[in-house]
């Protein structure tokens, strides 16, 4: 720690990492101190020179003699003094949270400071001019929604009462809020000086927001690389207000985080990774897939820079879906128990579509293979954005002719394969904190089971139930789950079916061919399900009729099952 003088205040400045590395300056918000960044700073210090300081009136820093000296002009003087002391003439990568973000937007648009910044990352706070412009020109519903979330500001602007509240109830409410966000209080955050810091920091609002009401100037154009980290569950900011900043930021990368207001506490790995990737790219490194996807204003196809894993990709619906995702910009991992078939599909995507694809051999029913498969994919290519659990087998015949092995193999592939894919990749999506989508292929048989497909129908009904449960559980993490239920599709499935106690292969194969419903049409439904985050997707006429009748008249469906 070192002291930096700025006017009549002394700022406590803290540094970590090698001073020769690129400088990353982390600015905290209200009512925090530099300690709110502890976890992120520890993760960044291995490759960056990390600088933090307590803003005036917070933590170890002193406050100004005049309480109105919390205005942005004075705060910019503080930032300039810190840059003079620690940057050594080099440009700095600025990161701001909450009021630290407000300061960052101001610095990025202010002559004399913007020239000293290499990039800016904003977390949980728009600029003051953005807020004022949004309040004047934003959509009525958007403004009302943001006003409801900002009601506390009106309270902070009143005299005396906020000071009393911080002496009594508010610290307990803050601790409760932190626990709810998965960032429980720990040593250093909230700081032991919380009540004093909060009472001093009230003048951030009083000295700036009242002045902004009289300031009619619009936001300046920010000619810097700017990364906007949008916390999905921030109780204080709407997505509409965050989007307002895009209008004046031509070089913007916008990335979502499955977190609340204190994302740097709840998801330090995610936040540190995003900062590190962005800074490294600004310093000259190639952008990651996630960073390429986050670039706003760039023309792209629907699934450009999405990593897609497709099981059962060697034929049928899996093959058609892998090609469809690739045709719309996705990078596809083609997985199949038949490694040669997967390789042919991946090669075709590269040669015929000019896409990016890789082939992997895996038996989805084998948990050890699936564990290795998921680990290898994540290590080599990253966490998938979309996983299509499609692999499946069919055994046809009377239930009494199904052996235990028939049941076991059907359940292992059709159900356990989906469970493994959802569990392993779903957990990685949750840990990454940037959303994703799981698609599970079931069947018309999930809700209209024919009597000659007992094991198959049971497995597909379980896949649908699993998908319903997962959708409810993962919705809060920004992860969509869709279950796709095709009817009869003209694929090689009938020829690959095992028939027991009956032999209808000679009827089933030509009948499915005459159905003339290609797998490519199912693939189109799958891509649409991901794009629209649809829950249950019956595909083709018989599936739509069966799904409707299963909800309207289950008794009728039981009667139709006898005809199967």
Coordinates of C-alpha atoms in Angstrom, one line a residue:
X1 CA 0.0 0.0 0.0
X2 CA 1.1 3.5 -0.7
X3 CA -0.3 7.0 -0.3
X4 CA -1.2 9.3 -3.2
X5 CA -2.1 13.0 -2.5
X6 CA -5.0 14.5 -4.5
X7 CA -6.0 18.0 -3.3
X8 CA -6.9 17.8 0.4
X9 CA -7.3 14.0 0.4
X10 CA -4.9 11.1 0.8
X11 CA -5.7 8.0 -1.3
X12 CA -4.7 4.5 -0.2
X13 CA -3.4 2.7 -3.3
X14 CA -2.7 -1.0 -3.4
X15 CA -0.8 -2.9 -6.1
X16 CA -0.3 -6.6 -7.0
X17 CA 1.7 -8.4 -9.7
X18 CA 4.7 -7.5 -11.8
X19 CA 4.9 -3.7 -12.6
X20 CA 6.3 -4.7 -16.0
X21 CA 3.0 -6.3 -17.0
X22 CA 0.1 -4.5 -18.5
X23 CA -1.6 -2.3 -15.9
X24 CA -5.2 -3.1 -14.9
X25 CA -6.8 -0.5 -12.5
X26 CA -9.9 -1.8 -10.6
X27 CA -12.3 0.9 -9.4
X28 CA -14.8 0.0 -6.7
X29 CA -18.3 1.3 -6.2
X30 CA -20.6 2.3 -3.3
X31 CA -20.5 1.4 -0.5
X32 CA -17.4 -0.8 -1.1
X33 CA -13.7 -0.4 -0.8
X34 CA -10.9 -1.8 -2.9
X35 CA -11.4 -5.1 -1.0
X36 CA -14.5 -5.9 -3.1
X37 CA -12.0 -6.8 -5.8
X38 CA -9.8 -9.2 -3.7
X39 CA -10.8 -12.4 -5.5
X40 CA -10.5 -10.9 -9.0
X41 CA -7.2 -9.2 -8.2
X42 CA -5.7 -12.4 -7.0
X43 CA -6.6 -14.1 -10.2
X44 CA -5.3 -11.3 -12.4
X45 CA -2.0 -10.6 -10.6
X46 CA -0.3 -13.5 -12.3
X47 CA -0.3 -11.8 -15.6
X48 CA -1.1 -8.2 -14.9
X49 CA 0.0 -5.3 -12.7
X50 CA -3.2 -4.8 -10.7
X51 CA -3.8 -1.4 -9.1
X52 CA -6.7 -0.6 -6.7
X53 CA -7.4 2.3 -4.5
X54 CA -10.0 3.4 -1.9
X55 CA -11.9 6.3 -3.4
X56 CA -12.1 9.5 -1.3
X57 CA -14.0 9.0 1.9
X58 CA -13.9 5.2 1.7
X59 CA -11.7 2.6 3.5
X60 CA -8.3 3.9 4.4
X61 CA -8.5 7.0 2.1
X62 CA -9.5 10.3 3.7
X63 CA -12.5 12.4 2.8
X64 CA -12.5 16.0 1.6
X65 CA -13.1 18.9 4.0
X66 CA -16.0 20.1 1.8
X67 CA -18.6 17.3 1.4
X68 CA -19.5 18.6 -2.0
X69 CA -16.1 17.7 -3.2
X70 CA -17.4 14.3 -4.2
X71 CA -18.3 15.6 -7.7
X72 CA -16.9 13.9 -10.8
X73 CA -14.4 16.6 -11.4
X74 CA -12.7 15.9 -8.0
X75 CA -13.0 12.1 -8.6
X76 CA -11.3 12.5 -12.0
X77 CA -8.5 14.5 -10.2
X78 CA -8.1 11.5 -7.9
X79 CA -7.9 9.1 -10.9
X80 CA -5.3 11.3 -12.6
X81 CA -3.2 11.4 -9.4
X82 CA -3.2 7.6 -9.1
X83 CA -2.3 7.2 -12.8
X84 CA 0.6 9.7 -12.4
X85 CA 1.8 7.6 -9.4
X86 CA 1.5 4.0 -10.7
X87 CA 1.3 4.0 -14.5
X88 CA 4.7 5.3 -15.4
X89 CA 3.4 7.0 -18.6
X90 CA 1.9 3.8 -19.8
X91 CA -1.7 3.4 -20.9
X92 CA -4.0 1.7 -18.3
X93 CA -6.8 -0.8 -18.7
X94 CA -9.5 0.6 -16.5
X95 CA -12.2 -1.6 -14.9
X96 CA -15.1 -0.1 -12.9
X97 CA -18.0 -1.4 -10.8
X98 CA -21.0 0.5 -9.8
X99 CA -19.8 4.1 -9.0
X100 CA -16.4 3.0 -10.2
X101 CA -18.0 2.3 -13.5
X102 CA -19.6 5.7 -13.5
X103 CA -16.1 7.2 -13.0
X104 CA -14.8 5.0 -15.8
X105 CA -17.3 6.2 -18.3
X106 CA -16.5 9.8 -17.3
X107 CA -12.8 9.2 -17.7
X108 CA -13.2 7.4 -21.1
X109 CA -15.0 10.5 -22.5
X110 CA -13.0 13.2 -20.9
X111 CA -10.1 14.9 -22.6
X112 CA -6.8 14.6 -20.7
X113 CA -7.8 11.2 -19.3
X114 CA -9.1 9.2 -22.2
X115 CA -5.7 9.4 -23.9
X116 CA -4.2 7.6 -20.9
X117 CA -6.6 4.6 -21.1
X118 CA -6.0 1.6 -23.3
X119 CA -9.5 0.1 -22.6
X120 CA -12.4 0.3 -20.3
X121 CA -14.5 -2.5 -18.8
X122 CA -17.8 -1.6 -17.2
X123 CA -19.5 -3.8 -14.6
X124 CA -22.8 -2.7 -13.0
X125 CA -22.9 0.9 -13.8
X126 CA -23.6 3.2 -16.8
X127 CA -22.2 6.7 -17.2
X128 CA -23.9 9.7 -15.6
X129 CA -24.6 11.2 -19.0
X130 CA -26.0 7.9 -20.2
X131 CA -28.4 7.8 -17.3
X132 CA -29.5 11.4 -17.9
X133 CA -30.0 10.8 -21.6
X134 CA -31.9 7.5 -21.0
X135 CA -34.2 9.3 -18.5
X136 CA -35.1 11.9 -21.2
X137 CA -35.3 9.8 -24.3
X138 CA -35.7 6.1 -23.3
X139 CA -38.8 4.2 -23.9
X140 CA -41.6 4.8 -21.4
X141 CA -41.8 1.3 -20.1
X142 CA -38.0 1.0 -20.0
X143 CA -37.8 4.2 -18.0
X144 CA -40.5 3.2 -15.6
X145 CA -38.8 -0.2 -15.1
X146 CA -35.4 1.5 -14.3
X147 CA -37.1 4.0 -12.1
X148 CA -38.5 1.3 -10.0
X149 CA -35.0 -0.3 -9.6
X150 CA -33.5 3.1 -8.8
X151 CA -36.0 4.2 -6.2
X152 CA -33.3 4.0 -3.5
X153 CA -31.5 7.0 -5.1
X154 CA -34.4 9.3 -4.3
X155 CA -34.0 8.2 -0.7
X156 CA -30.2 8.8 -0.7
X157 CA -30.8 12.3 -1.9
X158 CA -32.9 13.2 1.2
X159 CA -31.2 14.7 4.2
X160 CA -30.5 12.9 7.5
X161 CA -32.7 9.8 6.9
X162 CA -30.1 7.8 4.9
X163 CA -27.4 8.5 7.5
X164 CA -29.7 7.1 10.2
X165 CA -30.6 4.1 8.0
X166 CA -27.0 3.2 7.6
X167 CA -26.5 3.3 11.3
X168 CA -29.3 0.8 11.9
X169 CA -31.1 -1.4 9.3
X170 CA -29.2 -1.1 6.0
X171 CA -26.0 -3.0 6.9
X172 CA -28.2 -6.0 7.7
X173 CA -30.1 -5.7 4.4
X174 CA -26.8 -5.4 2.6
X175 CA -25.5 -8.6 4.2
X176 CA -28.7 -10.4 3.3
X177 CA -28.4 -9.2 -0.3
X178 CA -24.8 -10.4 -0.6
X179 CA -25.8 -13.9 0.7
X180 CA -28.7 -14.1 -1.8
X181 CA -26.2 -13.3 -4.6
X182 CA -23.8 -16.0 -3.5
X183 CA -21.3 -13.5 -2.2
X184 CA -21.6 -13.8 1.6
X185 CA -19.8 -11.3 3.8
X186 CA -16.2 -12.2 4.4
X187 CA -13.2 -10.5 6.0
X188 CA -12.7 -7.2 4.2
X189 CA -16.1 -7.1 2.5
X190 CA -18.1 -5.3 3.6
X191 CA -15.3 -3.3 5.2
X192 CA -15.2 -2.6 8.9
X193 CA -15.5 1.1 7.9
X194 CA -18.8 0.3 6.1
X195 CA -21.1 2.7 8.0
X196 CA -18.6 5.7 7.7
X197 CA -17.9 4.9 4.1
X198 CA -21.6 4.6 3.3
X199 CA -22.4 7.9 4.9
X200 CA -19.6 9.7 3.2
X201 CA -20.5 8.0 -0.1
X202 CA -24.0 9.5 0.0
X203 CA -22.4 12.6 -1.3
X204 CA -21.5 10.8 -4.5
X205 CA -25.2 10.9 -5.3
X206 CA -25.9 14.4 -3.8
X207 CA -22.9 16.1 -5.5
X208 CA -23.4 14.5 -8.9
X209 CA -27.0 13.6 -9.6
X210 CA -28.5 16.9 -8.7
X211 CA -25.9 18.6 -11.0
X212 CA -26.7 16.2 -13.8
X213 CA -30.3 17.2 -13.7
X214 CA -29.2 20.7 -14.9
X215 CA -26.7 19.3 -17.4
X216 CA -28.4 18.9 -20.8
X217 CA -25.3 17.8 -22.7
X218 CA -25.6 14.3 -24.3
X219 CA -23.1 11.5 -23.7
X220 CA -19.8 11.8 -25.5
X221 CA -18.7 9.2 -28.1
X222 CA -16.2 6.8 -26.4
X223 CA -13.4 6.1 -28.9
X224 CA -11.9 3.3 -26.8
X225 CA -12.3 -0.5 -26.8
X226 CA -15.1 -0.9 -24.2
X227 CA -16.3 -4.2 -22.6
X228 CA -19.7 -4.1 -21.0
X229 CA -20.3 -6.9 -18.5
X230 CA -24.0 -7.2 -18.1
X231 CA -25.0 -9.0 -14.8
X232 CA -28.3 -10.8 -15.6
X233 CA -29.6 -10.6 -12.0
X234 CA -28.5 -7.1 -11.1
X235 CA -31.4 -5.7 -9.0
X236 CA -30.4 -2.1 -9.7
X237 CA -30.0 -2.0 -13.5
X238 CA -32.2 -3.0 -16.4
X239 CA -30.8 -4.4 -19.6
X240 CA -32.4 -1.5 -21.4
X241 CA -30.2 1.0 -19.5
X242 CA -27.1 -1.1 -20.2
X243 CA -28.1 -1.1 -23.9
X244 CA -28.3 2.7 -24.0
X245 CA -24.5 2.9 -23.6
X246 CA -24.1 1.1 -27.0
X247 CA -25.2 4.2 -28.9
X248 CA -22.0 6.1 -28.1
X249 CA -19.6 3.2 -28.0
X250 CA -18.5 2.2 -31.6
X251 CA -15.9 -0.4 -30.3
X252 CA -18.0 -2.3 -27.8
X253 CA -17.9 -5.9 -26.6
X254 CA -21.0 -6.9 -24.5
X255 CA -21.0 -10.0 -22.4
X256 CA -23.5 -11.5 -20.1
X257 CA -22.8 -12.9 -16.7
X258 CA -25.1 -15.2 -14.6
X259 CA -24.8 -13.1 -11.5
X260 CA -26.2 -10.3 -9.4
X261 CA -24.8 -6.8 -8.7
X262 CA -21.6 -8.0 -7.0
X263 CA -20.6 -10.4 -9.8
X264 CA -16.9 -9.9 -9.0
X265 CA -17.6 -11.5 -5.6
X266 CA -20.0 -14.2 -6.7
X267 CA -18.2 -15.2 -9.9
X268 CA -14.6 -14.1 -9.6
X269 CA -13.3 -16.7 -12.1
X270 CA -15.7 -15.5 -14.8
X271 CA -15.1 -11.8 -14.2
X272 CA -11.4 -12.2 -14.0
X273 CA -11.4 -14.4 -17.2
X274 CA -13.4 -11.8 -19.1
X275 CA -11.1 -9.0 -18.0
X276 CA -8.0 -10.9 -18.8
X277 CA -9.3 -12.0 -22.3
X278 CA -10.3 -8.5 -23.2
X279 CA -7.1 -6.8 -22.0
X280 CA -5.0 -9.5 -23.7
X281 CA -6.9 -8.8 -27.0
X282 CA -6.5 -5.1 -26.7
X283 CA -2.8 -5.7 -26.1
X284 CA -2.6 -7.7 -29.4
X285 CA -3.7 -11.3 -28.7
X286 CA -6.2 -13.1 -30.8
X287 CA -9.7 -12.9 -29.4
X288 CA -11.3 -15.9 -27.8
X289 CA -14.5 -17.4 -29.3
X290 CA -16.6 -15.8 -26.5
X291 CA -14.9 -12.4 -27.1
X292 CA -15.5 -12.6 -30.9
X293 CA -19.2 -13.4 -30.2
X294 CA -19.5 -10.4 -27.8
X295 CA -18.4 -7.8 -30.4
X296 CA -21.4 -5.6 -31.2
X297 CA -22.3 -4.2 -34.6
X298 CA -20.5 -7.0 -36.5
X299 CA -22.5 -8.8 -39.2
X300 CA -22.8 -12.5 -38.3
X301 CA -24.8 -15.6 -38.9
X302 CA -27.2 -16.9 -36.2
X303 CA -24.7 -19.2 -34.6
X304 CA -21.4 -17.6 -35.5
X305 CA -18.7 -18.3 -32.8
X306 CA -21.0 -20.8 -31.0
X307 CA -19.4 -24.1 -30.0
X308 CA -21.9 -26.9 -30.6
X309 CA -21.6 -30.5 -29.5
X310 CA -23.8 -33.0 -31.3
X311 CA -24.0 -36.6 -30.2
X312 CA -25.2 -39.2 -32.6
X313 CA -23.9 -37.0 -35.4
X314 CA -22.9 -39.9 -37.7
X315 CA -26.3 -40.2 -39.4
X316 CA -29.9 -39.1 -39.4
X317 CA -31.0 -36.1 -37.3
X318 CA -27.6 -35.7 -35.7
X319 CA -25.9 -35.5 -39.1
X320 CA -28.5 -33.0 -40.4
X321 CA -28.3 -30.9 -37.2
X322 CA -24.5 -30.8 -37.2
X323 CA -24.5 -29.5 -40.8
X324 CA -27.3 -27.0 -40.1
X325 CA -25.4 -25.5 -37.1
X326 CA -22.2 -25.3 -39.2
X327 CA -24.1 -23.7 -42.1
X328 CA -25.2 -21.0 -39.7
X329 CA -21.8 -20.3 -38.4
X330 CA -21.4 -22.7 -35.5
X331 CA -18.2 -24.6 -34.7
X332 CA -19.3 -28.2 -34.3
X333 CA -18.0 -31.2 -32.4
X334 CA -19.4 -34.3 -34.2
X335 CA -19.6 -37.2 -31.7
X336 CA -20.8 -40.7 -32.5
X337 CA -20.1 -44.3 -31.4
X338 CA -19.1 -44.9 -35.0
X339 CA -15.9 -42.8 -35.2
X340 CA -15.5 -43.2 -39.0
X341 CA -19.1 -41.9 -39.5
X342 CA -18.4 -38.9 -37.3
X343 CA -15.2 -38.2 -39.2
X344 CA -17.0 -38.2 -42.5
X345 CA -19.6 -35.7 -41.2
X346 CA -16.9 -33.4 -39.9
X347 CA -14.9 -33.7 -43.1
X348 CA -18.0 -32.9 -45.2
X349 CA -18.7 -29.8 -43.1
X350 CA -15.2 -28.5 -43.8
X351 CA -15.1 -29.3 -47.5
X352 CA -18.7 -28.7 -48.5
X353 CA -19.8 -25.9 -46.2
X354 CA -16.5 -24.3 -45.4
X355 CA -17.3 -24.7 -41.7
X356 CA -15.3 -25.8 -38.7
X357 CA -15.9 -29.2 -37.2
X358 CA -14.1 -31.9 -35.3
X359 CA -14.9 -35.6 -35.0
X360 CA -14.9 -37.6 -31.7
X361 CA -15.8 -41.2 -31.1
X362 CA -17.7 -41.8 -27.9
X363 CA -20.3 -44.2 -26.5
X364 CA -22.8 -41.9 -24.6
X365 CA -23.9 -44.9 -22.5
X366 CA -20.4 -45.2 -21.0
X367 CA -20.1 -42.8 -18.1
X368 CA -16.3 -43.0 -18.1
X369 CA -16.1 -42.2 -21.8
X370 CA -18.5 -39.3 -21.4
X371 CA -16.5 -37.9 -18.5
X372 CA -13.3 -38.0 -20.6
X373 CA -15.2 -36.7 -23.6
X374 CA -16.6 -33.7 -21.8
X375 CA -13.2 -32.9 -20.1
X376 CA -11.3 -33.1 -23.4
X377 CA -13.8 -30.9 -25.3
X378 CA -13.8 -28.2 -22.6
X379 CA -10.0 -28.3 -22.3
X380 CA -9.3 -28.2 -26.0
X381 CA -12.2 -26.1 -27.4
X382 CA -13.9 -24.5 -24.4
X383 CA -17.3 -24.9 -22.7
X384 CA -19.9 -25.6 -25.4
X385 CA -22.6 -23.0 -25.9
X386 CA -25.0 -25.6 -27.3
X387 CA -25.2 -29.4 -26.6
X388 CA -27.5 -31.6 -28.7
X389 CA -28.1 -34.9 -27.0
X390 CA -29.4 -36.9 -29.9
X391 CA -27.8 -40.3 -29.8
X392 CA -30.4 -43.1 -29.5
X393 CA -31.3 -46.7 -30.4
X394 CA -34.6 -48.5 -31.1
X395 CA -35.8 -52.0 -30.1
X396 CA -39.2 -52.9 -31.5
X397 CA -41.4 -55.8 -30.4
X398 CA -43.8 -56.9 -27.6
X399 CA -42.8 -56.0 -24.1
X400 CA -42.7 -59.6 -23.0
X401 CA -40.1 -60.4 -25.7
X402 CA -37.8 -57.6 -24.5
X403 CA -34.9 -59.1 -22.5
X404 CA -33.3 -57.4 -19.5
X405 CA -30.4 -56.6 -21.8
X406 CA -32.7 -55.0 -24.3
X407 CA -34.1 -52.7 -21.6
X408 CA -30.6 -52.0 -20.2
X409 CA -29.1 -51.0 -23.5
X410 CA -32.1 -48.9 -24.5
X411 CA -32.1 -47.0 -21.2
X412 CA -28.3 -46.7 -21.1
X413 CA -28.2 -45.0 -24.5
X414 CA -31.5 -43.2 -24.8
X415 CA -31.7 -41.9 -21.2
X416 CA -28.4 -42.2 -19.5
X417 CA -26.6 -40.8 -22.6
X418 CA -28.8 -37.7 -22.2
X419 CA -28.3 -37.6 -18.4
X420 CA -24.5 -37.7 -18.9
X421 CA -24.6 -35.0 -21.5
X422 CA -26.8 -32.7 -19.5
X423 CA -25.0 -33.3 -16.2
X424 CA -21.5 -32.9 -17.4
X425 CA -21.9 -30.1 -19.9
X426 CA -24.7 -28.4 -17.9
X427 CA -22.4 -28.2 -14.9
X428 CA -19.7 -26.6 -17.0
X429 CA -22.2 -24.0 -18.4
X430 CA -23.3 -23.1 -14.9
X431 CA -19.7 -22.7 -13.7
X432 CA -18.8 -20.6 -16.7
X433 CA -21.8 -18.2 -15.9
X434 CA -22.5 -17.1 -19.5
X435 CA -25.6 -19.2 -20.3
X436 CA -26.0 -21.8 -22.9
X437 CA -28.5 -24.3 -24.3
X438 CA -29.2 -28.0 -23.9
X439 CA -31.3 -29.8 -26.6
X440 CA -32.5 -33.3 -25.9
X441 CA -34.1 -35.3 -28.7
X442 CA -37.0 -37.4 -27.5
X443 CA -39.9 -38.6 -29.7
X444 CA -43.6 -38.7 -30.4
X445 CA -43.4 -41.9 -28.4
X446 CA -42.7 -39.7 -25.3
X447 CA -46.4 -38.8 -25.1
X448 CA -48.0 -41.2 -27.6
X449 CA -46.3 -44.6 -26.8
X450 CA -47.1 -47.4 -29.3
X451 CA -47.3 -50.9 -27.8
X452 CA -44.5 -52.3 -29.9
X453 CA -41.9 -49.7 -28.6
X454 CA -42.0 -50.3 -24.9
X455 CA -38.4 -49.7 -23.9
X456 CA -38.0 -46.9 -26.4
X457 CA -41.1 -45.1 -25.3
X458 CA -40.2 -45.3 -21.6
X459 CA -36.7 -43.9 -22.3
X460 CA -38.1 -41.1 -24.4
X461 CA -40.8 -40.2 -21.9
X462 CA -38.0 -40.0 -19.3
X463 CA -36.0 -37.7 -21.5
X464 CA -39.0 -35.4 -21.8
X465 CA -39.4 -35.4 -18.0
X466 CA -35.7 -34.8 -17.5
X467 CA -35.8 -31.9 -19.9
X468 CA -38.8 -30.3 -18.0
X469 CA -37.0 -30.6 -14.7
X470 CA -33.7 -29.2 -16.1
X471 CA -35.4 -26.3 -17.8
X472 CA -36.9 -25.3 -14.4
X473 CA -33.6 -25.7 -12.6
X474 CA -31.3 -24.0 -15.1
X475 CA -33.5 -21.1 -16.1
X476 CA -32.1 -19.0 -13.3
X477 CA -28.6 -19.5 -14.8
X478 CA -29.5 -18.3 -18.2
X479 CA -29.4 -21.8 -19.7
X480 CA -32.2 -22.9 -21.9
X481 CA -33.4 -26.5 -22.2
X482 CA -35.5 -27.8 -25.1
X483 CA -36.9 -31.2 -25.8
X484 CA -37.5 -32.0 -29.4
X485 CA -40.1 -34.7 -30.2
X486 CA -40.1 -35.8 -33.8
X487 CA -42.8 -38.0 -35.3
X488 CA -42.0 -40.3 -38.2
X489 CA -38.8 -39.1 -39.9
X490 CA -37.2 -40.5 -43.1
X491 CA -33.9 -41.6 -41.5
X492 CA -32.0 -44.9 -41.5
X493 CA -33.5 -45.6 -38.0
X494 CA -35.9 -48.3 -39.1
X495 CA -33.0 -50.2 -40.8
X496 CA -30.9 -49.9 -37.6
X497 CA -33.7 -51.1 -35.3
X498 CA -33.5 -54.4 -33.4
X499 CA -36.7 -56.4 -33.9
X500 CA -37.7 -58.9 -31.2
X501 CA -40.8 -61.2 -31.2
X502 CA -41.8 -59.7 -34.6
X503 CA -40.2 -58.7 -37.8
X504 CA -41.6 -55.6 -39.3
X505 CA -38.4 -54.3 -40.8
X506 CA -39.6 -55.0 -44.4
X507 CA -42.6 -52.8 -43.6
X508 CA -41.0 -50.1 -41.5
X509 CA -38.0 -49.2 -43.8
X510 CA -40.0 -48.4 -47.0
X511 CA -42.8 -46.8 -44.9
X512 CA -40.4 -44.3 -43.3
X513 CA -38.9 -43.6 -46.7
X514 CA -42.4 -42.9 -48.2
X515 CA -43.1 -40.5 -45.3
X516 CA -40.8 -38.1 -47.0
X517 CA -40.0 -36.0 -43.9
X518 CA -36.3 -35.5 -44.1
X519 CA -34.0 -35.1 -41.1
X520 CA -33.1 -31.6 -42.4
X521 CA -36.5 -30.4 -41.4
X522 CA -36.1 -31.7 -37.9
X523 CA -32.7 -29.9 -37.8
X524 CA -34.4 -26.7 -38.7
X525 CA -36.8 -27.1 -35.8
X526 CA -33.8 -27.7 -33.5
X527 CA -32.1 -24.5 -34.5
X528 CA -35.3 -22.6 -34.1
X529 CA -35.8 -24.1 -30.6
X530 CA -32.4 -22.8 -29.6
X531 CA -32.9 -19.4 -31.1
X532 CA -36.3 -19.0 -29.4
X533 CA -35.6 -21.0 -26.3
X534 CA -38.6 -23.2 -26.8
X535 CA -39.5 -25.8 -24.2
X536 CA -41.3 -28.7 -26.0
X537 CA -41.0 -28.9 -29.8
X538 CA -43.2 -31.5 -31.5
X539 CA -42.0 -32.0 -35.0
X540 CA -44.2 -32.7 -38.0
X541 CA -48.0 -33.3 -38.2
X542 CA -48.4 -36.6 -36.3
X543 CA -46.2 -35.3 -33.4
X544 CA -48.2 -32.1 -33.1
X545 CA -51.5 -34.0 -33.2
X546 CA -50.2 -36.6 -30.7
X547 CA -48.9 -33.9 -28.3
X548 CA -52.2 -32.1 -28.4
X549 CA -54.3 -35.3 -27.9
X550 CA -52.1 -36.4 -25.0
X551 CA -53.0 -33.2 -23.2
X552 CA -56.7 -33.1 -24.3
X553 CA -57.6 -36.8 -24.1
X554 CA -55.1 -39.3 -22.6
X555 CA -57.8 -42.0 -22.8
X556 CA -57.9 -41.7 -26.5
X557 CA -54.1 -41.9 -26.7
X558 CA -54.2 -45.1 -24.7
X559 CA -56.6 -46.5 -27.2
X560 CA -54.5 -45.5 -30.2
X561 CA -51.4 -47.1 -28.5
X562 CA -53.1 -50.5 -29.1
X563 CA -52.8 -49.9 -32.8
X564 CA -49.1 -49.4 -32.7

